[in-house]
Coordinates of C-alpha atoms and ligand atoms in Angstrom, one line a residue:
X1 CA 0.0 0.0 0.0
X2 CA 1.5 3.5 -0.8
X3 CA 1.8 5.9 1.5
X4 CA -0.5 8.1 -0.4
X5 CA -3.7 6.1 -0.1
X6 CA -3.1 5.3 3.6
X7 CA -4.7 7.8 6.2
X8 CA -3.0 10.3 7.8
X9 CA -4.8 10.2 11.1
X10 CA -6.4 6.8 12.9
X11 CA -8.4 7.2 15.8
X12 CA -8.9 3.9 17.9
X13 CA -11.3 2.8 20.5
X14 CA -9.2 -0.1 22.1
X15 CA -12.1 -1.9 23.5
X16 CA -12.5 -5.4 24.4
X17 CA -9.7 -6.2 27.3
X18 CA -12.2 -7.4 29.9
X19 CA -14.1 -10.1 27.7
X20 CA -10.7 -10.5 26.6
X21 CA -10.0 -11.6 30.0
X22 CA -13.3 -13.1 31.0
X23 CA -12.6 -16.0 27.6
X24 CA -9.9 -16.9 29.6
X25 CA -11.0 -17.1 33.6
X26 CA -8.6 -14.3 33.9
X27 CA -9.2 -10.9 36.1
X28 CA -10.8 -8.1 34.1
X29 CA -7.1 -6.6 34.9
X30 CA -4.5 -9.3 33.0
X31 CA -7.1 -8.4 30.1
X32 CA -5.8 -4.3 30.2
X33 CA -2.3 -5.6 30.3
X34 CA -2.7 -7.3 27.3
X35 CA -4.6 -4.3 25.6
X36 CA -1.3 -2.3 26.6
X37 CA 0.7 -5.0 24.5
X38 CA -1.8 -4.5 21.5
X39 CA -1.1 -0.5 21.8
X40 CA 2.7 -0.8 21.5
X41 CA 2.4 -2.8 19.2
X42 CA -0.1 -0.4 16.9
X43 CA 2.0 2.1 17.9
X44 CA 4.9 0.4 15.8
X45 CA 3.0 -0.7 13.4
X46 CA 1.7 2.4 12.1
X47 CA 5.0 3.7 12.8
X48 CA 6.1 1.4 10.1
X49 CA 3.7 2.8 7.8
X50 CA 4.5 6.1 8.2
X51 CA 1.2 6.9 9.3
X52 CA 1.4 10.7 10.8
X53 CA -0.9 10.5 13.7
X54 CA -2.1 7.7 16.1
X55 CA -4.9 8.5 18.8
X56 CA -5.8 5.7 21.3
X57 CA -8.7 5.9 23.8
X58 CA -7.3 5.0 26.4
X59 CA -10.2 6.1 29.1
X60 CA -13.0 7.8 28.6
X61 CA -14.9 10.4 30.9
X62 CA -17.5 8.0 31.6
X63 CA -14.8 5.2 32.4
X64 CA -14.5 6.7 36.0
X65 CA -17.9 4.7 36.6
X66 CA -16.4 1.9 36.9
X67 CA -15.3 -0.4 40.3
X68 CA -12.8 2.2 42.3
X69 CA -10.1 -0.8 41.7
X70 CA -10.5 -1.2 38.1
X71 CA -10.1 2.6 37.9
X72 CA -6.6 3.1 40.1
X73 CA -5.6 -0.3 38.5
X74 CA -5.9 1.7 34.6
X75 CA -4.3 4.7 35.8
X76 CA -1.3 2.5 37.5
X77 CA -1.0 0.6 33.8
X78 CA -0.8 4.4 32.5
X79 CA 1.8 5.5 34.8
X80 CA 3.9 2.2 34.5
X81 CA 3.4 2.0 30.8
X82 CA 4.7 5.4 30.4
X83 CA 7.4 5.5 32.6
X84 CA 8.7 2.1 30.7
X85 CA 8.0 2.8 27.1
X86 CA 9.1 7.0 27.1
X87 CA 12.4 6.0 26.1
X88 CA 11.7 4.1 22.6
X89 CA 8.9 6.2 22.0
X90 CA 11.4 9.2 22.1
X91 CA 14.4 7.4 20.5
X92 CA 11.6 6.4 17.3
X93 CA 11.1 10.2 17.3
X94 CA 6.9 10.1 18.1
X95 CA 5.7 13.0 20.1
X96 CA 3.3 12.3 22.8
X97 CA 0.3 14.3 23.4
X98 CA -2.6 13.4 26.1
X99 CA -6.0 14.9 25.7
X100 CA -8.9 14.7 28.1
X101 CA -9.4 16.5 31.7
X102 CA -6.6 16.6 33.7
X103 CA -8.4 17.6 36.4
X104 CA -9.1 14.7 37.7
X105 CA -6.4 12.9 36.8
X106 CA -3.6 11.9 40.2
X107 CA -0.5 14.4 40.4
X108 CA 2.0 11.7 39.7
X109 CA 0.4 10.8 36.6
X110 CA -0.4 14.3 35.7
X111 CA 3.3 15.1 36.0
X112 CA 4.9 12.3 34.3
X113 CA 2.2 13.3 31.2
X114 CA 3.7 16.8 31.4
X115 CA 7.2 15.4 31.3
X116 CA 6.8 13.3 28.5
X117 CA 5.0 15.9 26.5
X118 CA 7.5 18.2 27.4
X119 CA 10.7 15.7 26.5
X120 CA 8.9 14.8 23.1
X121 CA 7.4 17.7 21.7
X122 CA 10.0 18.1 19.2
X123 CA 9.7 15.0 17.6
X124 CA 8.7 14.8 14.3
X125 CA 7.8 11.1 12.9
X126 CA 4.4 10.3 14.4
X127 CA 2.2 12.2 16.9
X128 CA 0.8 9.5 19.3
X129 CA -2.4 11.1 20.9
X130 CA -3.6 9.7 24.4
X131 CA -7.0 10.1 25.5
X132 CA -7.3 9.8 29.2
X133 CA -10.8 11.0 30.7
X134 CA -11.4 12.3 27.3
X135 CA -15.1 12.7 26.5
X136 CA -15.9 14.5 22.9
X137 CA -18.9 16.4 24.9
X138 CA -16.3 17.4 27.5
X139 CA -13.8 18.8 23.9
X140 CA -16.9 20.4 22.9
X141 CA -17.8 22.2 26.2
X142 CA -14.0 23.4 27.0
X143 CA -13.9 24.6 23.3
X144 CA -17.1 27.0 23.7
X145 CA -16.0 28.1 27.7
X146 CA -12.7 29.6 25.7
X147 CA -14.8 31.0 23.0
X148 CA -17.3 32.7 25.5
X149 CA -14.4 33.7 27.5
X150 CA -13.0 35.6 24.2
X151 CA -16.7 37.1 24.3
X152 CA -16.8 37.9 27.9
X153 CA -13.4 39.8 27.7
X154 CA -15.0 41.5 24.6
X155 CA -12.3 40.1 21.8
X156 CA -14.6 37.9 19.8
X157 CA -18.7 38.8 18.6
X158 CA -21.1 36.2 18.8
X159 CA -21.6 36.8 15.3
X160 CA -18.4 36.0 14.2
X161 CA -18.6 32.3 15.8
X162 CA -18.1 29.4 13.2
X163 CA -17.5 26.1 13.0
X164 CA -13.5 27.0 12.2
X165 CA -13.6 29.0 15.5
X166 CA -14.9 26.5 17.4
X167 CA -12.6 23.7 15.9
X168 CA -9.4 26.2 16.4
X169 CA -10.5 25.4 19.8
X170 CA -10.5 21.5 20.5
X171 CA -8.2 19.5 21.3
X172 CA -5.4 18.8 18.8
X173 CA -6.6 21.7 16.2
X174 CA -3.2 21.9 14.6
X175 CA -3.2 18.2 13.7
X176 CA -5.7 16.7 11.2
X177 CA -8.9 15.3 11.9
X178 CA -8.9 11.3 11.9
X179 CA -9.5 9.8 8.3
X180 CA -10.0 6.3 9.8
X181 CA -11.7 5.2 13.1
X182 CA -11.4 1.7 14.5
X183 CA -13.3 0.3 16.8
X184 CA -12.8 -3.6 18.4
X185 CA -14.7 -6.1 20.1
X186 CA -17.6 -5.9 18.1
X187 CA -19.8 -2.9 19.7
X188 CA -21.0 -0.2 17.2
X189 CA -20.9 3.0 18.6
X190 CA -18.4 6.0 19.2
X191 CA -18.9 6.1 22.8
X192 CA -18.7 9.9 23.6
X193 CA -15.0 9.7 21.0
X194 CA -14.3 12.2 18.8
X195 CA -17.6 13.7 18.2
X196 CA -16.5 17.0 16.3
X197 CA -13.6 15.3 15.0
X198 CA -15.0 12.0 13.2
X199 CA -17.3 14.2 11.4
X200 CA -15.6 12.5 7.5
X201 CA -14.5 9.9 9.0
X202 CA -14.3 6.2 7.5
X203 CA -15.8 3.8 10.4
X204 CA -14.0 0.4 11.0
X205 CA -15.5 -1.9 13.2
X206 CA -14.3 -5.3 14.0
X207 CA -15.1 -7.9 16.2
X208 CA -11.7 -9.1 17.2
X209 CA -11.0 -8.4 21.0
X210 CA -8.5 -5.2 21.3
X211 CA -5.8 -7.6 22.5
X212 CA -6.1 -9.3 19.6
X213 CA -5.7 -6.6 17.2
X214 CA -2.6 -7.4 15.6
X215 CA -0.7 -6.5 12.5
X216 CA -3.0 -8.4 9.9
X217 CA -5.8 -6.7 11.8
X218 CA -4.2 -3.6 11.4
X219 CA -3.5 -4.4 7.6
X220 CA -6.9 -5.8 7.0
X221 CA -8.5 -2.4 8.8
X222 CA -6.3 -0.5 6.2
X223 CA -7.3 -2.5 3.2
X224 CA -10.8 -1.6 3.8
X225 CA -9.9 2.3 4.3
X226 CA -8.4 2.3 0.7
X227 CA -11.4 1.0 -0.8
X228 CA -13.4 3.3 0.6
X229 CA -14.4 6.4 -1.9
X230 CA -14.5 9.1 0.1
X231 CA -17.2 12.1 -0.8
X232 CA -16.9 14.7 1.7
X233 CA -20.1 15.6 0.5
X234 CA -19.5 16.0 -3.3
X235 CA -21.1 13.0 -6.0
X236 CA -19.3 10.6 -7.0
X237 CA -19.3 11.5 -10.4
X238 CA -17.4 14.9 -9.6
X239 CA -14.8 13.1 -7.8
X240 CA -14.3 11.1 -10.7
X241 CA -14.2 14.2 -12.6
X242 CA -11.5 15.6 -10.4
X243 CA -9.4 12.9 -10.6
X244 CA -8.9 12.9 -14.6
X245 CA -8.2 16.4 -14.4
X246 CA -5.7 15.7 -11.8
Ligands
IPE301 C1 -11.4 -1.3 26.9 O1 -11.8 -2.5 27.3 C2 -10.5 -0.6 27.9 C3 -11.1 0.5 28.7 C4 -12.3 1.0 28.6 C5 -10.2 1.1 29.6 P1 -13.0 -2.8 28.3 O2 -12.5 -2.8 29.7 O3 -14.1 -1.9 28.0 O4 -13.4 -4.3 27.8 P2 -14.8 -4.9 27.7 O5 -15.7 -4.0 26.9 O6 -15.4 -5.0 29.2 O7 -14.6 -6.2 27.1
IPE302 C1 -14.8 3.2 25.3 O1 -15.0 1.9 25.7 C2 -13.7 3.8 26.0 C3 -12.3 3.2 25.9 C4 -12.0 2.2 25.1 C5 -11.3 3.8 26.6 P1 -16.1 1.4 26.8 O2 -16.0 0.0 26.9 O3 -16.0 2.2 28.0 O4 -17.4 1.9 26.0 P2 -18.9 1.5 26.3 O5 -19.2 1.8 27.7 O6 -19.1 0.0 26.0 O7 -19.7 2.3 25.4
MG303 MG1 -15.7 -1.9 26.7

């Protein structure tokens, strides 16, 4: 596959780790270990395919429901998994960003986010996005408090509100919006992801368990992608158009 035709930005909802787990009498735990196996492993092998920005949901806003041991359990594997993998993930040149509200997040892991932003932000080959109590309602709402703070302070009219504005505002504007979004373990649904941001996108979903998402899952999620004709609104016909004038 040529670079050309593969996207440049895949969004991921790595789901699946606790029926992972439950298949094999295992604690709901072993299964997010495993899912942090599949991650570094995506990690590499979009890496390999020059693909120029990877985002992984790692926990969502509404994750924090869950049993208070599952929860400091996850943000343990984040710390941990950090603190072990910083080093490749700086010496393969990937800069690290995290989205979501760090608010709630614990001060340890809070700082070692800021570190490794901080120690990769110059890097250049892939942008790997985190998303740690990220919620797209929650991008949404901190976009517009900035924008009504530009109003407040008497910088920005109402009028002049658009959807650019608003977009300049979320979380990772700079970078470009996902062209593919996976999702494993079978469920169909976005789950409170990237709502602004998935707008165009092409939806994958697979039933294979996010541990299980390996390189010919990767590869088969891909193949799909670049057979996809992608209108953006336009017919068909003028795409085809565009492309023999091109
Ligand atoms: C995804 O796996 C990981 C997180 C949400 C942190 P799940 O834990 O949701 O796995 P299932 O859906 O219970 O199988
Ligand atoms: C979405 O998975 C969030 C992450 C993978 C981090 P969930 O397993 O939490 O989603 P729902 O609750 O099934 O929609
Ligand atoms: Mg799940």
């Amino acid at each position: 596959m040529s670079t050309s035709t593969l996207p440049q930005h895949i969004a991921i909802i790595m789901d699946g780790n606790g029926r992972w787990a439950k298949q094999r009498f295992m604690p709901r735990l072993a299964g997010h270990r495993a899912g942090v196996e599949a991650a570094r492993q995506v990690v590499k092998n979009c890496l390999k395919r020059k693909i120029k920005v990877l985002s992984l949901f790692a926990f969502s806003s509404e994750n924090w429901r869950r049993p208070a041991q599952e929860v400091s359990h996850l943000m343990e594997l984040f710390l941990t998994g950090l603190e072990r993998e910083v080093n490749v993930l700086h010496e393969n040149n990937i800069q690290l960003r995290f989205i979501g509200d760090r608010t709630r997040l614990n001060a340890r892991l809070c700082q070692k986010i800021q570190d490794v932003e901080k120690l990769t932000q110059q890097n250049t080959a892939m942008v790997l996005i985190i998303a740690v109590d990220y919620g797209g309602q929650w991008d949404i709402c901190q976009a517009t408090r900035q924008l009504a703070q530009e109003v407040e302070a008497g910088q920005l009219k109402s009028a002049d509100i658009t959807p650019e504005k608003l977009a300049s505002k979320l979380s990772f504007a700079d970078l470009p919006n996902p062209d593919l979004f996976i999702r494993t373990s079978g469920e169909v649904r976005i789950s409170n992801f990237m709502l602004w941001q998935l707008a165009y996108a092409e939806l994958y979903f697979t039933p294979t368990l996010w541990p299980d998402f390996d390189e010919k899952e990767l590869d088969k999620a891909l193949f799909h992608y670049t057979h996809r004709e992608r209108r953006f609104g336009y017919s068909s016909e003028q795409l085809i158009c565009s492309n023999n004038v091109s």
